[in-house]
Coordinates of C-alpha atoms and ligand atoms in Angstrom, one line a residue:
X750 CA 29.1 43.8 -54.8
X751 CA 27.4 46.3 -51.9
X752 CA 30.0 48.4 -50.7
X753 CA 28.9 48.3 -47.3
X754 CA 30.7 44.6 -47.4
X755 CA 34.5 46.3 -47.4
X756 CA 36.4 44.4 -45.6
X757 CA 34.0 41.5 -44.5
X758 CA 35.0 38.0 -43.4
X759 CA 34.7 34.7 -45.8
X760 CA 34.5 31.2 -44.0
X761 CA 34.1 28.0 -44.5
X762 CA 31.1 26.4 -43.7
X763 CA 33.1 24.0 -41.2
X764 CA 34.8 27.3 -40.0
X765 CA 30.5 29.1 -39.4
X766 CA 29.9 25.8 -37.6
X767 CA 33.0 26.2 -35.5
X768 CA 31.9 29.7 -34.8
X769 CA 28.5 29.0 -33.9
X770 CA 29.6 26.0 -31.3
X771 CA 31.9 28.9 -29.8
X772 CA 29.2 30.7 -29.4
X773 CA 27.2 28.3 -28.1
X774 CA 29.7 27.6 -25.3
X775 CA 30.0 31.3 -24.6
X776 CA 26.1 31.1 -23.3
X777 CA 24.2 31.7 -26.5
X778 CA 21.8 29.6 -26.9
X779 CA 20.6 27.7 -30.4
X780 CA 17.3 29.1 -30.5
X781 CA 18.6 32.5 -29.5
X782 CA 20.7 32.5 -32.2
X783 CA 18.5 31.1 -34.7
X784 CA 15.9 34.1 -33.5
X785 CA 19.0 36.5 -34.4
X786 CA 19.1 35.5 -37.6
X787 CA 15.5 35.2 -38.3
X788 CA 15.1 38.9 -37.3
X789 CA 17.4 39.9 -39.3
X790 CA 16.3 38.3 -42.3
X791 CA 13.0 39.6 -41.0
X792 CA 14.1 42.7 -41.4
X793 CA 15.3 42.6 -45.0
X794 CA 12.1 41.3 -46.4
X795 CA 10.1 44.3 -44.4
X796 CA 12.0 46.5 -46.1
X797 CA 11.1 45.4 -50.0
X798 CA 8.0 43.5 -49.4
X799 CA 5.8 46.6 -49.2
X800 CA 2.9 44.5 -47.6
X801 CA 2.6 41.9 -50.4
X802 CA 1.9 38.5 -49.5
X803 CA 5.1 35.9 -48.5
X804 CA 5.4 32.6 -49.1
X805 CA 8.3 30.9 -47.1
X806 CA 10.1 27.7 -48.0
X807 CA 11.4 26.1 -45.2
X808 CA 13.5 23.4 -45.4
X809 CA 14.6 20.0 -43.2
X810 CA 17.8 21.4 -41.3
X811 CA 18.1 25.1 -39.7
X812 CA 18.0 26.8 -42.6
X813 CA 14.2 25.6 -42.7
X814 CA 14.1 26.7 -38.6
X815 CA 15.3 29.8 -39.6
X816 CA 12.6 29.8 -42.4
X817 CA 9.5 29.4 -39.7
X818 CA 11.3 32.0 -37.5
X819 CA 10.9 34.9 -40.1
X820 CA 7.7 33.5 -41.1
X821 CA 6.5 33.9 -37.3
X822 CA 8.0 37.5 -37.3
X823 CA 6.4 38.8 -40.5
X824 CA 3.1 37.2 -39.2
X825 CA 3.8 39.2 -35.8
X826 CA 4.7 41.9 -37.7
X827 CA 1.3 41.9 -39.9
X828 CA 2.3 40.3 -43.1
X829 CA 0.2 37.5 -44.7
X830 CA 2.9 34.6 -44.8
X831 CA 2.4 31.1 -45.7
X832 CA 4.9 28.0 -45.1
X833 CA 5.5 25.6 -47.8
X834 CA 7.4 22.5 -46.2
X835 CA 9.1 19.1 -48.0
X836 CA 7.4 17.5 -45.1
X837 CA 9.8 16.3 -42.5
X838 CA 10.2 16.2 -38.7
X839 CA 12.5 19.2 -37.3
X840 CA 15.0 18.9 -34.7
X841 CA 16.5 21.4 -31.7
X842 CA 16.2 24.6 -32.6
X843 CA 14.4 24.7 -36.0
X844 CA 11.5 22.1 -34.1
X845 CA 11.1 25.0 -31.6
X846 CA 10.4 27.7 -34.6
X847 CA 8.4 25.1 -35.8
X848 CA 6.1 24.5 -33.4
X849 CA 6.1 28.9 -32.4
X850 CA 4.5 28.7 -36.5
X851 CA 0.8 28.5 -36.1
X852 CA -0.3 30.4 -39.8
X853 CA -0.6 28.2 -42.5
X854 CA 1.2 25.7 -43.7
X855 CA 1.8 23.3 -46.9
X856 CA 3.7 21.0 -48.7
X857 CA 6.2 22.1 -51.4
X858 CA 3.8 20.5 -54.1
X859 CA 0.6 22.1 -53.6
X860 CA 2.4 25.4 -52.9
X861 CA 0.8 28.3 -55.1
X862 CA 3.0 31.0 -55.9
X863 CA 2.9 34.3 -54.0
X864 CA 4.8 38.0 -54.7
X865 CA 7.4 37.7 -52.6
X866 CA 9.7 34.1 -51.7
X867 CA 11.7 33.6 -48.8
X868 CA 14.0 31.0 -49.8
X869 CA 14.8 28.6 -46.5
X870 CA 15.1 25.1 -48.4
X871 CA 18.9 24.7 -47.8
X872 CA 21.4 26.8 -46.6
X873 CA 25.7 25.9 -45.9
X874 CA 24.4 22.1 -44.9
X875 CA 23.2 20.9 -48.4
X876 CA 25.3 17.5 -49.3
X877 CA 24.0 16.9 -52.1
X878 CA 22.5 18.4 -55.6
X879 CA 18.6 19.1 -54.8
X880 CA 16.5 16.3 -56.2
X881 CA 15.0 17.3 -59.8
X882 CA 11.5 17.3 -58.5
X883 CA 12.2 19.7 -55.6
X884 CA 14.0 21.9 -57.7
X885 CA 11.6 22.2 -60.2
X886 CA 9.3 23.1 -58.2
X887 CA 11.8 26.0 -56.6
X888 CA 12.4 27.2 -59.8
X889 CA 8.5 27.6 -60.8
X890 CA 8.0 29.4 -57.4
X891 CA 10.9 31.4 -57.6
X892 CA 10.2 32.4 -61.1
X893 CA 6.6 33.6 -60.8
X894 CA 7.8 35.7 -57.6
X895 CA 8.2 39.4 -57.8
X896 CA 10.9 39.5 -54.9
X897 CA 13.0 36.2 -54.1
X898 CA 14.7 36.5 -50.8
X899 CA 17.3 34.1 -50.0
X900 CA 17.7 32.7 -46.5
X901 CA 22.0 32.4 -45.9
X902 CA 22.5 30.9 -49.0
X903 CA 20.6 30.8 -52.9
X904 CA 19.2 26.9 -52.1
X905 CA 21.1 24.2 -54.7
X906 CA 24.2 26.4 -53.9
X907 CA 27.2 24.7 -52.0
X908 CA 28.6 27.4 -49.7
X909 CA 32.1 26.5 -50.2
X910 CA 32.3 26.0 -53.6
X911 CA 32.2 28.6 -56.7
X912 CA 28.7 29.6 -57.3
X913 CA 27.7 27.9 -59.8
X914 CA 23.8 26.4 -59.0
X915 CA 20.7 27.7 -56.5
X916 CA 17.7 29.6 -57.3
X917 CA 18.5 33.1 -58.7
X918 CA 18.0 35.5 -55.6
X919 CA 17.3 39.3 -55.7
X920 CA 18.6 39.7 -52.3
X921 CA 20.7 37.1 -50.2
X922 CA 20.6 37.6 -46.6
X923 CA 24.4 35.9 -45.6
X924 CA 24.0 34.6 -41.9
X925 CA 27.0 35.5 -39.4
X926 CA 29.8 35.6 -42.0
X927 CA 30.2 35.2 -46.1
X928 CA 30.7 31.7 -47.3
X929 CA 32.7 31.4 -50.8
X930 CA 29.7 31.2 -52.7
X931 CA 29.2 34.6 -51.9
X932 CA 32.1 35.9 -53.4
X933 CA 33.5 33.3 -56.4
X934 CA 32.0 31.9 -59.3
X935 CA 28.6 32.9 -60.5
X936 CA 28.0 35.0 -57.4
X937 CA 25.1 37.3 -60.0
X938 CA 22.4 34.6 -58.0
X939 CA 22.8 35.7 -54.9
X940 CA 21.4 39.2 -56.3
X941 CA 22.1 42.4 -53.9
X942 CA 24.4 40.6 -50.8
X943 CA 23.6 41.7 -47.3
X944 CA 25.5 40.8 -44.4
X945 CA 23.5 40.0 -41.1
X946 CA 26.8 40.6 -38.4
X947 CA 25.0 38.1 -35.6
X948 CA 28.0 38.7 -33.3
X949 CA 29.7 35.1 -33.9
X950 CA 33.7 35.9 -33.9
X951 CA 35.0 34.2 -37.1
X952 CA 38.4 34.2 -38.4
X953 CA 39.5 36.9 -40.6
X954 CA 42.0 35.7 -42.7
X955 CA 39.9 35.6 -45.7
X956 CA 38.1 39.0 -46.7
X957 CA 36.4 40.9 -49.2
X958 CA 39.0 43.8 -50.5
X959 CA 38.4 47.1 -48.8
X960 CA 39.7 50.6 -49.6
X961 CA 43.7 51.1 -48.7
X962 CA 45.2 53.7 -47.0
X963 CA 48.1 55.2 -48.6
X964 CA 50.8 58.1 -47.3
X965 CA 51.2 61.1 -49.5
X966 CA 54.4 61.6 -49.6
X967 CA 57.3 63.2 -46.5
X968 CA 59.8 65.8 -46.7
X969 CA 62.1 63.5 -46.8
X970 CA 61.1 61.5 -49.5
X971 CA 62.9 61.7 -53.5
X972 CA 62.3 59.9 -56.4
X973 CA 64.6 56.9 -55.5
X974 CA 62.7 56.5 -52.0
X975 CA 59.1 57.4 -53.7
X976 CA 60.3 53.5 -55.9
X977 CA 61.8 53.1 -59.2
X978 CA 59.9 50.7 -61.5
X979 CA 61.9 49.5 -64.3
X980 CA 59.3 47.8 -67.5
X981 CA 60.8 45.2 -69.2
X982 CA 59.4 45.2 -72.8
X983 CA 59.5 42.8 -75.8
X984 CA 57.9 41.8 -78.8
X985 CA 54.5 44.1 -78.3
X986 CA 55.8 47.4 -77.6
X987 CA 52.2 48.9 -76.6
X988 CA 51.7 46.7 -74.0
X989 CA 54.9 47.4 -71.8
X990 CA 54.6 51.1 -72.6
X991 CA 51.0 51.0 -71.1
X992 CA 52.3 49.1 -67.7
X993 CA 54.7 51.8 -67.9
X994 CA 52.1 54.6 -68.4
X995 CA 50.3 52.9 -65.2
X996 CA 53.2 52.2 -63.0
X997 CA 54.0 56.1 -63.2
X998 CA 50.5 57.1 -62.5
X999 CA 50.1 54.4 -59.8
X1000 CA 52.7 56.9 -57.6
X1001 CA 56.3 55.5 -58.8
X1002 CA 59.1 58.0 -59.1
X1003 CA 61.1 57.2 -61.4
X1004 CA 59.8 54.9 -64.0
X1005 CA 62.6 53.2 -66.9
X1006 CA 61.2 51.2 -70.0
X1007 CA 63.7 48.7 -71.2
X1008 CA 62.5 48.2 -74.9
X1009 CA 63.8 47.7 -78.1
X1010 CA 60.8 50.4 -78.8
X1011 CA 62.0 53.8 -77.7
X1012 CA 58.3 55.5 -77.4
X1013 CA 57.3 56.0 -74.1
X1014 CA 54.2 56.9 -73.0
X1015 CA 54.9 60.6 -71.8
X1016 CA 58.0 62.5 -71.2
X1017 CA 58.8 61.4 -67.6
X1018 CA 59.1 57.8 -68.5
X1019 CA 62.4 56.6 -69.6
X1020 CA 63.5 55.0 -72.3
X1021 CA 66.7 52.5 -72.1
X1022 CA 67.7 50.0 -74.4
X1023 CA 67.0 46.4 -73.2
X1024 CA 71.2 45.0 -73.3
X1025 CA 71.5 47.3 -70.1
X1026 CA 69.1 44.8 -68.4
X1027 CA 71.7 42.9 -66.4
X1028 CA 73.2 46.5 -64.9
X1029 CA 69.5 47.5 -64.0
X1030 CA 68.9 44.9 -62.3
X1031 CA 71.7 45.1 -59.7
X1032 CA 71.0 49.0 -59.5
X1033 CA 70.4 48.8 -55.4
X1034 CA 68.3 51.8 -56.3
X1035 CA 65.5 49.5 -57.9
X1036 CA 62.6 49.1 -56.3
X1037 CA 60.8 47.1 -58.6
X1038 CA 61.0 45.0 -61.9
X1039 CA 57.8 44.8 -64.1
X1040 CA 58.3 41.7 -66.6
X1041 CA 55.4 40.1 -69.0
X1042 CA 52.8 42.8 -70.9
X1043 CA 54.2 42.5 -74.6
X1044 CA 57.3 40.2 -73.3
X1045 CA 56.7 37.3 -76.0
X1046 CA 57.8 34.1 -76.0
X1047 CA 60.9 34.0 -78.1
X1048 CA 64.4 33.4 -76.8
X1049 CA 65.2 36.9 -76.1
X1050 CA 61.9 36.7 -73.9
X1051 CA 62.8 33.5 -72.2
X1052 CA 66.1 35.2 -71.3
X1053 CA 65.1 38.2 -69.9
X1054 CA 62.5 36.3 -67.9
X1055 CA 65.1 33.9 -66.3
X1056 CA 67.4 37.1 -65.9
X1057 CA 64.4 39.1 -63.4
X1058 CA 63.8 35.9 -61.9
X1059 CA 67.2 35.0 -60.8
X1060 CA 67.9 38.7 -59.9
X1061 CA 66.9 39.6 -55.6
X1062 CA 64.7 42.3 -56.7
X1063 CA 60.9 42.6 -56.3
X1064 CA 58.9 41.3 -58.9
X1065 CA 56.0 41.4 -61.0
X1066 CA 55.6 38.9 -63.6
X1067 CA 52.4 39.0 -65.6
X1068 CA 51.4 37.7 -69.2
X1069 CA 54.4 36.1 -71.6
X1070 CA 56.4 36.0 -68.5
X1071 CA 54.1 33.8 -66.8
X1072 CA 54.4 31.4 -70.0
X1073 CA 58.0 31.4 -69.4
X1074 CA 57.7 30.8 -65.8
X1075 CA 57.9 27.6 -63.3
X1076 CA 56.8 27.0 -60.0
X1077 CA 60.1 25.5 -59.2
X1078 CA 62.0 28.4 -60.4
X1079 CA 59.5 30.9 -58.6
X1080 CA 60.0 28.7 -55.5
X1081 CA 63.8 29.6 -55.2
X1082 CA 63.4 33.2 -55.3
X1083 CA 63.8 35.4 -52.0
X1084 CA 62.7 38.4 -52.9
X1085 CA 58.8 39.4 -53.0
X1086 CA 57.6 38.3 -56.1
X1087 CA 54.1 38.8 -57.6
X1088 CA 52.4 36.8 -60.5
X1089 CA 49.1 38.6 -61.9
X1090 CA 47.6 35.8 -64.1
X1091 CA 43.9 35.7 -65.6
X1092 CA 42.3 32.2 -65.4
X1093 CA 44.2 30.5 -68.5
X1094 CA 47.7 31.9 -67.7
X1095 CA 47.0 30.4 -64.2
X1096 CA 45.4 27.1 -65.0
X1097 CA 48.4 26.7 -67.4
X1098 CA 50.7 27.3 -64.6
X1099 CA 49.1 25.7 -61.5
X1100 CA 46.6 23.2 -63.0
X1101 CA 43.4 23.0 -63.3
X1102 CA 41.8 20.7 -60.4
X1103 CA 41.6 21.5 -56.6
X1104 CA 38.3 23.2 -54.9
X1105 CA 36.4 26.6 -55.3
X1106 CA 38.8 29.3 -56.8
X1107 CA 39.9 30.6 -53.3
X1108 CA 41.5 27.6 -52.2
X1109 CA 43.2 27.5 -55.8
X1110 CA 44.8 30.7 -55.4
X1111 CA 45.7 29.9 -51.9
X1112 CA 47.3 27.0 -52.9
X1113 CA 49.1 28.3 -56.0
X1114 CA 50.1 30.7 -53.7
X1115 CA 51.5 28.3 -51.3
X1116 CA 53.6 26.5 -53.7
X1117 CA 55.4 29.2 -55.3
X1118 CA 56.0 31.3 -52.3
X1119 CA 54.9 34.6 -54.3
X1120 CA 51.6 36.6 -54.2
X1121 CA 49.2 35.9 -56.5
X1122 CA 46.8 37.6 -57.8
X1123 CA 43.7 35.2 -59.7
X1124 CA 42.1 37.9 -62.1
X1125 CA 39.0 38.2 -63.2
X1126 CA 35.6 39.2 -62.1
X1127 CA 35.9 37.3 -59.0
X1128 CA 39.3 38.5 -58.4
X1129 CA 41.5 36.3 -55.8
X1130 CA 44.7 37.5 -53.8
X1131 CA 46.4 35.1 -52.0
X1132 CA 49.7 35.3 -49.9
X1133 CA 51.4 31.7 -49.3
X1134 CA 50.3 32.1 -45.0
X1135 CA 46.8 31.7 -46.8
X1136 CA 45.7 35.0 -46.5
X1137 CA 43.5 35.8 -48.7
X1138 CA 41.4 38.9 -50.4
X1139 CA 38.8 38.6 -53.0
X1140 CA 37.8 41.8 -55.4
X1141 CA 34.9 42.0 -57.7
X1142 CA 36.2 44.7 -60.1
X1143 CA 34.3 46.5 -62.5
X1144 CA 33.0 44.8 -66.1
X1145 CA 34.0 47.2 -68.1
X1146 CA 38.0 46.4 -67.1
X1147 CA 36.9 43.0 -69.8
X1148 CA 38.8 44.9 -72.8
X1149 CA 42.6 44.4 -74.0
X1150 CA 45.0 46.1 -71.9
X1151 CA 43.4 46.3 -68.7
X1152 CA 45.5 43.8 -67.0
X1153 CA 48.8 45.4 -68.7
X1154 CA 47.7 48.3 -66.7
X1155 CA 46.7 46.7 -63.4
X1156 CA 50.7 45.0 -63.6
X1157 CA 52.1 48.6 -63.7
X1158 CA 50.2 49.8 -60.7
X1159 CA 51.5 46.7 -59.0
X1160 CA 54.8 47.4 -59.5
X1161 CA 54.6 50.6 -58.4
X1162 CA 53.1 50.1 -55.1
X1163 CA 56.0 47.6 -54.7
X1164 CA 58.2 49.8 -55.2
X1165 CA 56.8 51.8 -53.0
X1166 CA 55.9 49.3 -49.6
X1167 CA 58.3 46.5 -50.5
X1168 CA 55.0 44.6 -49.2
X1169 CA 54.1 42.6 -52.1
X1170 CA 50.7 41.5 -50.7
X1171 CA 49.9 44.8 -49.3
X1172 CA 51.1 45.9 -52.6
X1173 CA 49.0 43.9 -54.6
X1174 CA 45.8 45.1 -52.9
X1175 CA 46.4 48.1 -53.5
X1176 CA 47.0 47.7 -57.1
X1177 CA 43.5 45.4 -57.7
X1178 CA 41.9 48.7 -55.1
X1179 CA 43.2 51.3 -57.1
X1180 CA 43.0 49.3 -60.5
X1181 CA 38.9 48.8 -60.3
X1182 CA 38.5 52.0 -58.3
X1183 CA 40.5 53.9 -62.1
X1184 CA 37.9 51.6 -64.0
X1185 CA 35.0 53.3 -62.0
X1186 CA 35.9 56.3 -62.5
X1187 CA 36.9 56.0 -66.3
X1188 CA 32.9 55.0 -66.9
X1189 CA 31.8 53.0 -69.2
X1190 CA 33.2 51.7 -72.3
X1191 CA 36.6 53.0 -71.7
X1192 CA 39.9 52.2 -73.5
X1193 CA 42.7 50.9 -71.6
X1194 CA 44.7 53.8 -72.8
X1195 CA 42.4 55.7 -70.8
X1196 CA 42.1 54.0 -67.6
X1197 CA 45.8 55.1 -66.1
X1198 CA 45.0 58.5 -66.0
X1199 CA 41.9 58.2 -63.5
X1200 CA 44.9 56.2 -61.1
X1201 CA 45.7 59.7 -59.4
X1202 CA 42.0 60.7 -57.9
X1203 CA 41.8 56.7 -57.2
X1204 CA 44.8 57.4 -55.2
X1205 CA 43.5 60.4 -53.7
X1206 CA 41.0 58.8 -52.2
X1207 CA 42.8 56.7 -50.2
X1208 CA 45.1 59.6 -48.3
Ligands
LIG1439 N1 25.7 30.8 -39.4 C1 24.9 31.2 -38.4 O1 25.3 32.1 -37.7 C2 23.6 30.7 -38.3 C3 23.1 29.7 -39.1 N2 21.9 29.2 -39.1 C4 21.3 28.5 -40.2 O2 21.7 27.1 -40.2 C5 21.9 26.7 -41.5 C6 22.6 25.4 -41.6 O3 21.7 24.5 -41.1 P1 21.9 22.9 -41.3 O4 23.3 22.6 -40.9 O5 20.9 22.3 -40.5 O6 21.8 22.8 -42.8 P2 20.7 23.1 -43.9 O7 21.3 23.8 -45.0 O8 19.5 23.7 -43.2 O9 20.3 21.7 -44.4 C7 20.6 20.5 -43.8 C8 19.4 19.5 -44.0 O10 19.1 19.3 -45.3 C9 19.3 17.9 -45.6 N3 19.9 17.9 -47.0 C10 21.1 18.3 -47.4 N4 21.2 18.2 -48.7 C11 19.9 17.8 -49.1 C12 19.4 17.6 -50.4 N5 20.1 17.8 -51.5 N6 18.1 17.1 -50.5 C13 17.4 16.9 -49.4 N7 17.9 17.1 -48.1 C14 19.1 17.6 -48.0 C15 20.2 17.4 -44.5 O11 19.9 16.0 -44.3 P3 20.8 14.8 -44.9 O12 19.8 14.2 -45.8 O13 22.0 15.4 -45.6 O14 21.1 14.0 -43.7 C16 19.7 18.2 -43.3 O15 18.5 17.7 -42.8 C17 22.6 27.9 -42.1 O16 22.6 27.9 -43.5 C18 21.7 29.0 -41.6 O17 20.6 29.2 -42.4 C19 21.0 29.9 -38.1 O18 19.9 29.1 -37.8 C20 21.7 30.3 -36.9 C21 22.8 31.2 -37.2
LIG1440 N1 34.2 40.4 -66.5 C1 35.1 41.1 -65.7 N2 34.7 41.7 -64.6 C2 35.7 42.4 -63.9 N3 37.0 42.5 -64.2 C3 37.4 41.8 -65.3 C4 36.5 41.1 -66.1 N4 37.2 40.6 -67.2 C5 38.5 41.0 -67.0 N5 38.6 41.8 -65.9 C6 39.8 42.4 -65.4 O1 40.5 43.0 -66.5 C7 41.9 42.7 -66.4 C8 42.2 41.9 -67.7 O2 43.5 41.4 -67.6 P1 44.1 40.4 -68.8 O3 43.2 39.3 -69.0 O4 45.5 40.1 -68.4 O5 44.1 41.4 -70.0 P2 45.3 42.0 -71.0 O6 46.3 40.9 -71.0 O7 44.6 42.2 -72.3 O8 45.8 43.2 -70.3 C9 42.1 42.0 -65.1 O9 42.5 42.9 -64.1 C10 40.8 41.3 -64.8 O10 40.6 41.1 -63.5
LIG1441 K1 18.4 29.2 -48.6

């Protein structure tokens, strides 16, 4: 994902449309607006086209106006641009872009390919999968194109749903705000993502992750006040002892392994035997409990898992734990709670049906009254008010461990804030930021120790 996108806004389309009639009553006018946008897209395809010829789909609704407005730029500007239509009749603004086109013009059908395709067919108000004729002949255009350019949205993709259809675009120009299928699902077609900011307030509950900023630590500050972390292992020792391993180098102070396994991962983690669970627990020292990497499923498991949940202390539950886990019992808790599932551990605790994977997490969110955080490439945070964060971490985190270590660091920075959603950004931040730095083909062994110039970074 471009950097320069930290911290940007993800809407709906209903919520753009909102936006945009605000706007409108504040004194903007349609076509104004529409020229905003065009320019902007304008601006984009100026900078790769390097003088080749353009060939512009436009479409029936305003992603089509928007389509003749950056094909009347790039004419203005010197560019040899043709339009390529479906045909129809235009209304409000997009009729006046249509009739300021005078350079030539086609239908879809007899369109010849050209080096470079601005993609105006259909932006957020497709209702419908594009008809097979019409997307053929997309495809073919789109494929024999050197640069594909995509006007708000790859066309064939719903903006609120995951990305899962449209024309593969190198470059996606995103009009006023994101929509989802910017930023969940297959989001690899919308190529490099650029942001045109047209100056349309939109809410801002829903955002793409940006860096944190974290507090080195104050004089006054010990271990105890710095967060103790305590790991609660089971049946695969390695796994706890590498949440461990993470939840020390994610800024804890004082980190306690409760395993049957005495190895820890280095000297300053501590090593307790797991029948001293229920005094840990009520240690009003604790700043948080880690439960799940290497838990299992057995009854020993199942009862140390009910024991964290029932307990008032913060919580991370990841993995087995998440197995052993119900949305009923994570309902009742009172204390912050987070729940770090990949796609399976969460379809097998929330279900499987329910909209694009924002409004999933939202909802799972919602209904257990924890933080949760949706792994995966496309990662989801949501808090049950509905905010919600979307990360697109590193590939290279795909490899055993990695989410082992991405529950310690939680754990740690709820120890830390006691804020388990600022908490849990901070851990999916630091977490891909670690994988960055580890490079390529790392082992999750490896990835804890880049957690401190991660963390640097962020002072
Ligand atoms: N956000 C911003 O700041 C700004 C946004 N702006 C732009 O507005 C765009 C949204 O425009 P929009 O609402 O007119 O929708 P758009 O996507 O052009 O298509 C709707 C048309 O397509 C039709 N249609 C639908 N599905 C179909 C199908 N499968 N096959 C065939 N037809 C189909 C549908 O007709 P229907 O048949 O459904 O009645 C309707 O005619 C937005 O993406 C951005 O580019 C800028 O101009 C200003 C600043
Ligand atoms: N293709 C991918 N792109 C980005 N991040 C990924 C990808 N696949 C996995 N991850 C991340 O790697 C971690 C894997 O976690 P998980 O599946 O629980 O693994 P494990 O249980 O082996 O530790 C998660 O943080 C997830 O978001
Ligand atoms: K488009």
């Amino acid at each position: 994902m471009n950097p320069a996108l930290a911290g940007a806004s993800i809407v709906t389309a209903a919520q753009m449309r909102a936006a945009e009639v605000a706007c409108f009553a504040a004194g903007v006018s349609q076509v104004a607006l529409m020229e905003r946008a065009a320019r902007a897209v304008a601006q984009q395809v100026a900078r790769f086209a390097r003088s080749r010829p353009v060939l512009v789909l436009a479409g029936p609704g305003n992603n089509g106006g928007d389509g003749f407005g950056v094909a009347w730029v790039l004419a203005e500007w010197g560019y040899d641009v043709t339009v390529a239509t479906l045909g129809q009749d235009w209304n409000g603004a997009a009729a006046v872009m249509r009739d300021r086109w005078t350079g030539p013009t086609t239908d879809l059908d007899d369109a010849t390919p050209r080096p470079v395709l601005v993609d105006g067919l259909f932006g957020i108000g497709l209702t419908r999968p594009i008809a097979a004729p019409v997307r053929g002949r997309l495809a073919t255009l789109a494929a024999a194109a050197e640069l594909v350019v995509a006007i708000d949205v790859p066309s064939g993709s719903f903006a609120d749903q995951d990305a899962s259809d449209g024309v593969e675009a190198d470059i996606t120009v995103a009009l006023g705000a994101l929509k989802p299928c910017h930023v969940v699902g297959d989001t690899a077609r919308c190529g490099h993502l650029i942001l045109a900011d047209l100056a349309i307030a939109v809410p801002g509950d829903t955002r793409l992750i940006a860096r944190p900023v974290l507090h080195p630590p104050s004089r006054a500050d010990h271990k105890y006040t710095r967060g103790l972390v305590i790991v609660i292992g089971g049946t695969m020792p390695g796994a706890a002892r590498l949440a461990a391993g993470a939840a020390a180098r994610g800024g804890a102070g004082y980190v306690v392994l409760a395993s049957d396994d005495a190895r820890v991962p280095f000297d300053a983690v501590v090593s307790r035997k797991p029948d001293a669970i229920a005094a840990m627990l009520a240690d009003p020292k604790l700043g948080a409990v880690l439960i799940g990497p290497g838990l299992g499923r057995d009854d020993e498991a199942r009862t140390r898992s009910e024991e964290a949940a029932a307990s008032d202390c913060p919580l991370v539950i990841d993995g087995d734990a998440l197995a052993l886990a119900s949305i009923d019992q994570l309902a009742c808790r009172t204390a912050p709670t987070i729940l770090t599932p990949h796609s399976g551990e969460f379809d097998r605790l929330f279900g499987t049906g329910g909209g694009n994977k924002l409004e999933r997490t939202r909802d799972a969110a919602r209904r257990s009254g924890a933080i949760v955080v949706h792994k995966g490439a496309d990662t989801v945070i949501a808090a049950p008010d509905g905010q919600s964060i979307v990360a697109h971490p590193p590939a290279w985190l795909s490899t055993a461990g990695t989410g082992d270590v991405l529950a310690g660091i939680a754990a740690a920075r709820l120890a830390a804030s006691r804020d388990p959603m600022r908490a849990a950004i901070e851990a999916v931040w630091l977490h891909a930021r670690a994988a960055s730095l580890a490079g390529p083909a790392f082992v999750a062994d490896g990835l804890a120790m880049h957690l401190p110039q991660a963390i640097a970074e962020c002072l």
